mmCIF file with all atom_site columns, C-alpha atoms in Angstrom:
data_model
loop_
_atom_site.group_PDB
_atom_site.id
_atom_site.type_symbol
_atom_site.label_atom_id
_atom_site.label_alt_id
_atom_site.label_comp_id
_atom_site.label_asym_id
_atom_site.label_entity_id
_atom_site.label_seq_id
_atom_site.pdbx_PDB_ins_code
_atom_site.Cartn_x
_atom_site.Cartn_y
_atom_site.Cartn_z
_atom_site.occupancy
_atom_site.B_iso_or_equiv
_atom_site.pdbx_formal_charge
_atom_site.auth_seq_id
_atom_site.auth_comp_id
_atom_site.auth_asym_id
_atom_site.auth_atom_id
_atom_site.pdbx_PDB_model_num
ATOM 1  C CA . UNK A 1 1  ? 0.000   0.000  0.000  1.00 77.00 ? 387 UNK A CA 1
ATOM 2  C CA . UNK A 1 2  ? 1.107   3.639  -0.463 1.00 88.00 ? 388 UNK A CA 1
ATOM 3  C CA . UNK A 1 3  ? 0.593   6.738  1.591  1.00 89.00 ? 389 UNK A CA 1
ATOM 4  C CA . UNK A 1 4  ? 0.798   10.653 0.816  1.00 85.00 ? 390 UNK A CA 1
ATOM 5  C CA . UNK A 1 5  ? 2.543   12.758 3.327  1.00 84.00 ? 391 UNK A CA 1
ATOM 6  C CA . UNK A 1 6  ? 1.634   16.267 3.638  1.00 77.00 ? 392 UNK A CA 1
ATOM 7  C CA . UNK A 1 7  ? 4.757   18.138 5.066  1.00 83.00 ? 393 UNK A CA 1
ATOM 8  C CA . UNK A 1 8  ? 3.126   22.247 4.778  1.00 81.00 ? 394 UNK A CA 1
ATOM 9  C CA . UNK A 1 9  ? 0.772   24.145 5.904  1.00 70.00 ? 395 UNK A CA 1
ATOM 10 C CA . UNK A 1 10 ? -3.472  22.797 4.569  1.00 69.00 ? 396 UNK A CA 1
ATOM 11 C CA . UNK A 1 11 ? -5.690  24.620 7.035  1.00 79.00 ? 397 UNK A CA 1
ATOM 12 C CA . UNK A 1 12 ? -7.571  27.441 7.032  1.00 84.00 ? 398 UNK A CA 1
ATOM 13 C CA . UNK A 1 13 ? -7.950  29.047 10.737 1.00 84.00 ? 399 UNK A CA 1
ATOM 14 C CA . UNK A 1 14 ? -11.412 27.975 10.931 1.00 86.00 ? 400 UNK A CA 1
ATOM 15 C CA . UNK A 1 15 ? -12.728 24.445 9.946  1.00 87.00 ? 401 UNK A CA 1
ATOM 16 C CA . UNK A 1 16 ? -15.670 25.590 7.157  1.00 90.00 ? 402 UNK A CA 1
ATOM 17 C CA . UNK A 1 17 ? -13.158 26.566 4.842  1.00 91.00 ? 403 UNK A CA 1
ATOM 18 C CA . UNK A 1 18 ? -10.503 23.637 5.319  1.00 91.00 ? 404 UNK A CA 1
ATOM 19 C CA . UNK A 1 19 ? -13.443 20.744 4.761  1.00 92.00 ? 405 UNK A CA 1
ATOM 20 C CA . UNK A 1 20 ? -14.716 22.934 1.641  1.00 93.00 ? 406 UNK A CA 1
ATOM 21 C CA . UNK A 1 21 ? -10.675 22.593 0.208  1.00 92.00 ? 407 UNK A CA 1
ATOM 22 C CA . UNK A 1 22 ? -10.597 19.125 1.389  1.00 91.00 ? 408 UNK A CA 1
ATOM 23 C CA . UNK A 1 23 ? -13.584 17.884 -0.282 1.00 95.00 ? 409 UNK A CA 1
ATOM 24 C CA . UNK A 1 24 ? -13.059 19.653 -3.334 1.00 95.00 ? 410 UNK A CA 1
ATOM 25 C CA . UNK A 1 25 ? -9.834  19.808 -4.174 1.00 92.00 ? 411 UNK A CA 1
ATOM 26 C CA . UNK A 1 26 ? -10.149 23.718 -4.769 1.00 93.00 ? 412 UNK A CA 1
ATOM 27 C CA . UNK A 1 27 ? -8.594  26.462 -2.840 1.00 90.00 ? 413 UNK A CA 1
ATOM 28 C CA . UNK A 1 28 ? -11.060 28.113 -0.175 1.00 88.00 ? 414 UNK A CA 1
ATOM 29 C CA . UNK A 1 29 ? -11.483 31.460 -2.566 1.00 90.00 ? 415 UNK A CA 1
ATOM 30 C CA . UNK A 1 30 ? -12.930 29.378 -5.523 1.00 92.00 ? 416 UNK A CA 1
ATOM 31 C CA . UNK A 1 31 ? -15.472 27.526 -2.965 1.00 92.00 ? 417 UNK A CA 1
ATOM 32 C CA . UNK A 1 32 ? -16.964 30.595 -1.305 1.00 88.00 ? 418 UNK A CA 1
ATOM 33 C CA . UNK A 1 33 ? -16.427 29.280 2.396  1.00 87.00 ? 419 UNK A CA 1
ATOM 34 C CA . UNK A 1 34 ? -12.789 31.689 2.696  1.00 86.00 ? 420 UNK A CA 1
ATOM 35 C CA . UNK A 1 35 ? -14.407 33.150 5.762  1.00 83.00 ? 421 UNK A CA 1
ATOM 36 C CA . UNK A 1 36 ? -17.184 31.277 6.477  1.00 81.00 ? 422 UNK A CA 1
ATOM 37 C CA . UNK A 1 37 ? -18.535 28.868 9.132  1.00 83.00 ? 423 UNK A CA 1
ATOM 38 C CA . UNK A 1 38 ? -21.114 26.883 7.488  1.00 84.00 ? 424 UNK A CA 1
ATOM 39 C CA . UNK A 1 39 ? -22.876 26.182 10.976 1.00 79.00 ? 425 UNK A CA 1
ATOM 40 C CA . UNK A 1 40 ? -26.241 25.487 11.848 1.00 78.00 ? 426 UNK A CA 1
ATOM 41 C CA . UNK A 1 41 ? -27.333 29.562 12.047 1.00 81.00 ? 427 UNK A CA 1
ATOM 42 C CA . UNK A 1 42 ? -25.686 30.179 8.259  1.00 82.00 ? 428 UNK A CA 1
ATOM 43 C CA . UNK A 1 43 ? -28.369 30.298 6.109  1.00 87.00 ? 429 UNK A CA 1
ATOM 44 C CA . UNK A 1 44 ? -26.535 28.917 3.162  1.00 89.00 ? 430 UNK A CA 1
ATOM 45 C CA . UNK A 1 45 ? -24.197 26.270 2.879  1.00 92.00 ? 431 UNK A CA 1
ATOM 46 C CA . UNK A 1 46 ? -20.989 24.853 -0.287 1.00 93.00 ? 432 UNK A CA 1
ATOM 47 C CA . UNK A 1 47 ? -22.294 26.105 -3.392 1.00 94.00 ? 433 UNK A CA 1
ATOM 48 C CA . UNK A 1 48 ? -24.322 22.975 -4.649 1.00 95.00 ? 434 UNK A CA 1
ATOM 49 C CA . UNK A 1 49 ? -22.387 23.200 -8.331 1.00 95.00 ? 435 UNK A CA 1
ATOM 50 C CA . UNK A 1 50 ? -19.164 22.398 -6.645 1.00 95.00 ? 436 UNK A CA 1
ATOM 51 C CA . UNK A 1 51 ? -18.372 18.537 -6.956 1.00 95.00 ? 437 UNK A CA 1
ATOM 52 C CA . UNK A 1 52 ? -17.287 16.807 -4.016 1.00 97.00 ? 438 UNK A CA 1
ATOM 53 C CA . UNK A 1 53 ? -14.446 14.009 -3.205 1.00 96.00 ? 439 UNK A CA 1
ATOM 54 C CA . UNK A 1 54 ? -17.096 11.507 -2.360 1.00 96.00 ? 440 UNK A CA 1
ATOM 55 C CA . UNK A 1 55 ? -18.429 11.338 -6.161 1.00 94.00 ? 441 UNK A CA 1
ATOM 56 C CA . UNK A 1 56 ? -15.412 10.824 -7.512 1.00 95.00 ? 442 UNK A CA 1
ATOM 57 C CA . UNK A 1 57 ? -14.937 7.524  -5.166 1.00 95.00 ? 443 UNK A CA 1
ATOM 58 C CA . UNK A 1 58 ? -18.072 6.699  -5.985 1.00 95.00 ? 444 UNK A CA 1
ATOM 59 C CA . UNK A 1 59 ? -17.562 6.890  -9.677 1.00 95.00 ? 445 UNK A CA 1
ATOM 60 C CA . UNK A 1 60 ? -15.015 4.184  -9.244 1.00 95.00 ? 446 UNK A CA 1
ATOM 61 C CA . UNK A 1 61 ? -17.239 2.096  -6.883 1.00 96.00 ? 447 UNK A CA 1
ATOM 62 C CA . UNK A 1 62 ? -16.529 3.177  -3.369 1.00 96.00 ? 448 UNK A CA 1
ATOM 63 C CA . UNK A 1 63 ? -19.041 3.226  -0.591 1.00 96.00 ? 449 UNK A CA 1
ATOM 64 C CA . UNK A 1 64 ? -18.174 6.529  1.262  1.00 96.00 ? 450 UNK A CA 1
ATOM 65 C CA . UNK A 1 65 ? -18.599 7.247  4.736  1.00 96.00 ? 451 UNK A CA 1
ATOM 66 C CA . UNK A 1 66 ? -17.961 10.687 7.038  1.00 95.00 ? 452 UNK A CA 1
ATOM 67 C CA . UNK A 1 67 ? -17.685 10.576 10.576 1.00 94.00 ? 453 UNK A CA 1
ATOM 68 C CA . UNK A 1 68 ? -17.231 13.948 12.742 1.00 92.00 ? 454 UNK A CA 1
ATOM 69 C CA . UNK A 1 69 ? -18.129 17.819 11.699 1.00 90.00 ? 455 UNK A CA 1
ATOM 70 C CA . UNK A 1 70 ? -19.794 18.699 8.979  1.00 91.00 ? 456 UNK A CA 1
ATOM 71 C CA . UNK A 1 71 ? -20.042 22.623 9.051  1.00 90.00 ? 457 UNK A CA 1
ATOM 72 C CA . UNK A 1 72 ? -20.434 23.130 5.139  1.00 93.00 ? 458 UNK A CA 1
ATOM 73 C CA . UNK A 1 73 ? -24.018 23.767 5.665  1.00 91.00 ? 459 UNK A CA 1
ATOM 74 C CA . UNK A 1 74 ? -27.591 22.840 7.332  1.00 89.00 ? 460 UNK A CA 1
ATOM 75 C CA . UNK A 1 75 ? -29.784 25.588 5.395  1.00 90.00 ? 461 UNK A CA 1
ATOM 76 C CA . UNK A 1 76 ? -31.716 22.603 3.700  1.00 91.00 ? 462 UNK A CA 1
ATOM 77 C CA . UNK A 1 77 ? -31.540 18.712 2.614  1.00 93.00 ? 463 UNK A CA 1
ATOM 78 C CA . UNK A 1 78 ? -29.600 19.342 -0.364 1.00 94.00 ? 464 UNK A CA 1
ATOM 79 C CA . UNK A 1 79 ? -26.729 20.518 2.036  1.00 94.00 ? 465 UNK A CA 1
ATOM 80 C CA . UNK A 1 80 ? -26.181 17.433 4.065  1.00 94.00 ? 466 UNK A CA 1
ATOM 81 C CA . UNK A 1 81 ? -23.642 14.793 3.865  1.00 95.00 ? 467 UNK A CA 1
ATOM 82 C CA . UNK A 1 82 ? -26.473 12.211 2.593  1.00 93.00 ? 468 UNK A CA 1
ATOM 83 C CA . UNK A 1 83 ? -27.150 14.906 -0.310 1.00 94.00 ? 469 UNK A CA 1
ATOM 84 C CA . UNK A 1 84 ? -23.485 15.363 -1.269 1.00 95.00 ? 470 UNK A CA 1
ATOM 85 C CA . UNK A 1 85 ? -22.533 11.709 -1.848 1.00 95.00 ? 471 UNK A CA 1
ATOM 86 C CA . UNK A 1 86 ? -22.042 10.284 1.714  1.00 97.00 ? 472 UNK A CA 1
ATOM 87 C CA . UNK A 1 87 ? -23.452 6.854  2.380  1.00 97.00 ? 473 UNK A CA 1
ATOM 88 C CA . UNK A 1 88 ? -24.138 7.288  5.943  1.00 96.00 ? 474 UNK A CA 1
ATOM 89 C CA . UNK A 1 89 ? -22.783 10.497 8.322  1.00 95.00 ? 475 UNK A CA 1
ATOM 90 C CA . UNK A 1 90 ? -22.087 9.682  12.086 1.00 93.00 ? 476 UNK A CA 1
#
């Protein structure tokens, strides 16, 4: 099996924006969460047009799974892990 190493610096200072790079593959300022917290209160959440990591594993037959914070929006279905190609969200 291989591994990636990330040796620099991949975060944002708050979490929104780091989950929108990580499951897009797109730097914060293209995803419109650079200095957002997609909580609960936000009343909007990742632009829906952006595609996210889980369809591309899906695409190649992987079940996919998220467990821990979501914060990339609650404003309506559509912005839940279920609706952006999660399986199941603990």
């Amino acid at each position: 099996a291989s591994s990636l190493r990330l040796r620099q610096y991949y975060v944002q200072p708050i979490c929104s924006p780091t989950r929108a790079s990580l499951l897009t593959g797109r730097y914060s300022i293209h995803t419109g969460a650079e200095h957002r917290l997609f909580g609960i209160k936000e009343p909007s959440c990742l632009p829906l047009s952006l595609p996210l990591l889980p369809a591309a594993f899906k695409l190649l037959n992987y079940s996919t799974h998220m467990v821990g914070k979501w914060h990339l929006g609650y404003v309506n279905t559509s912005c839940t892990p279920w609706r952006r190609g999660f399986d199941s969200y603990l």
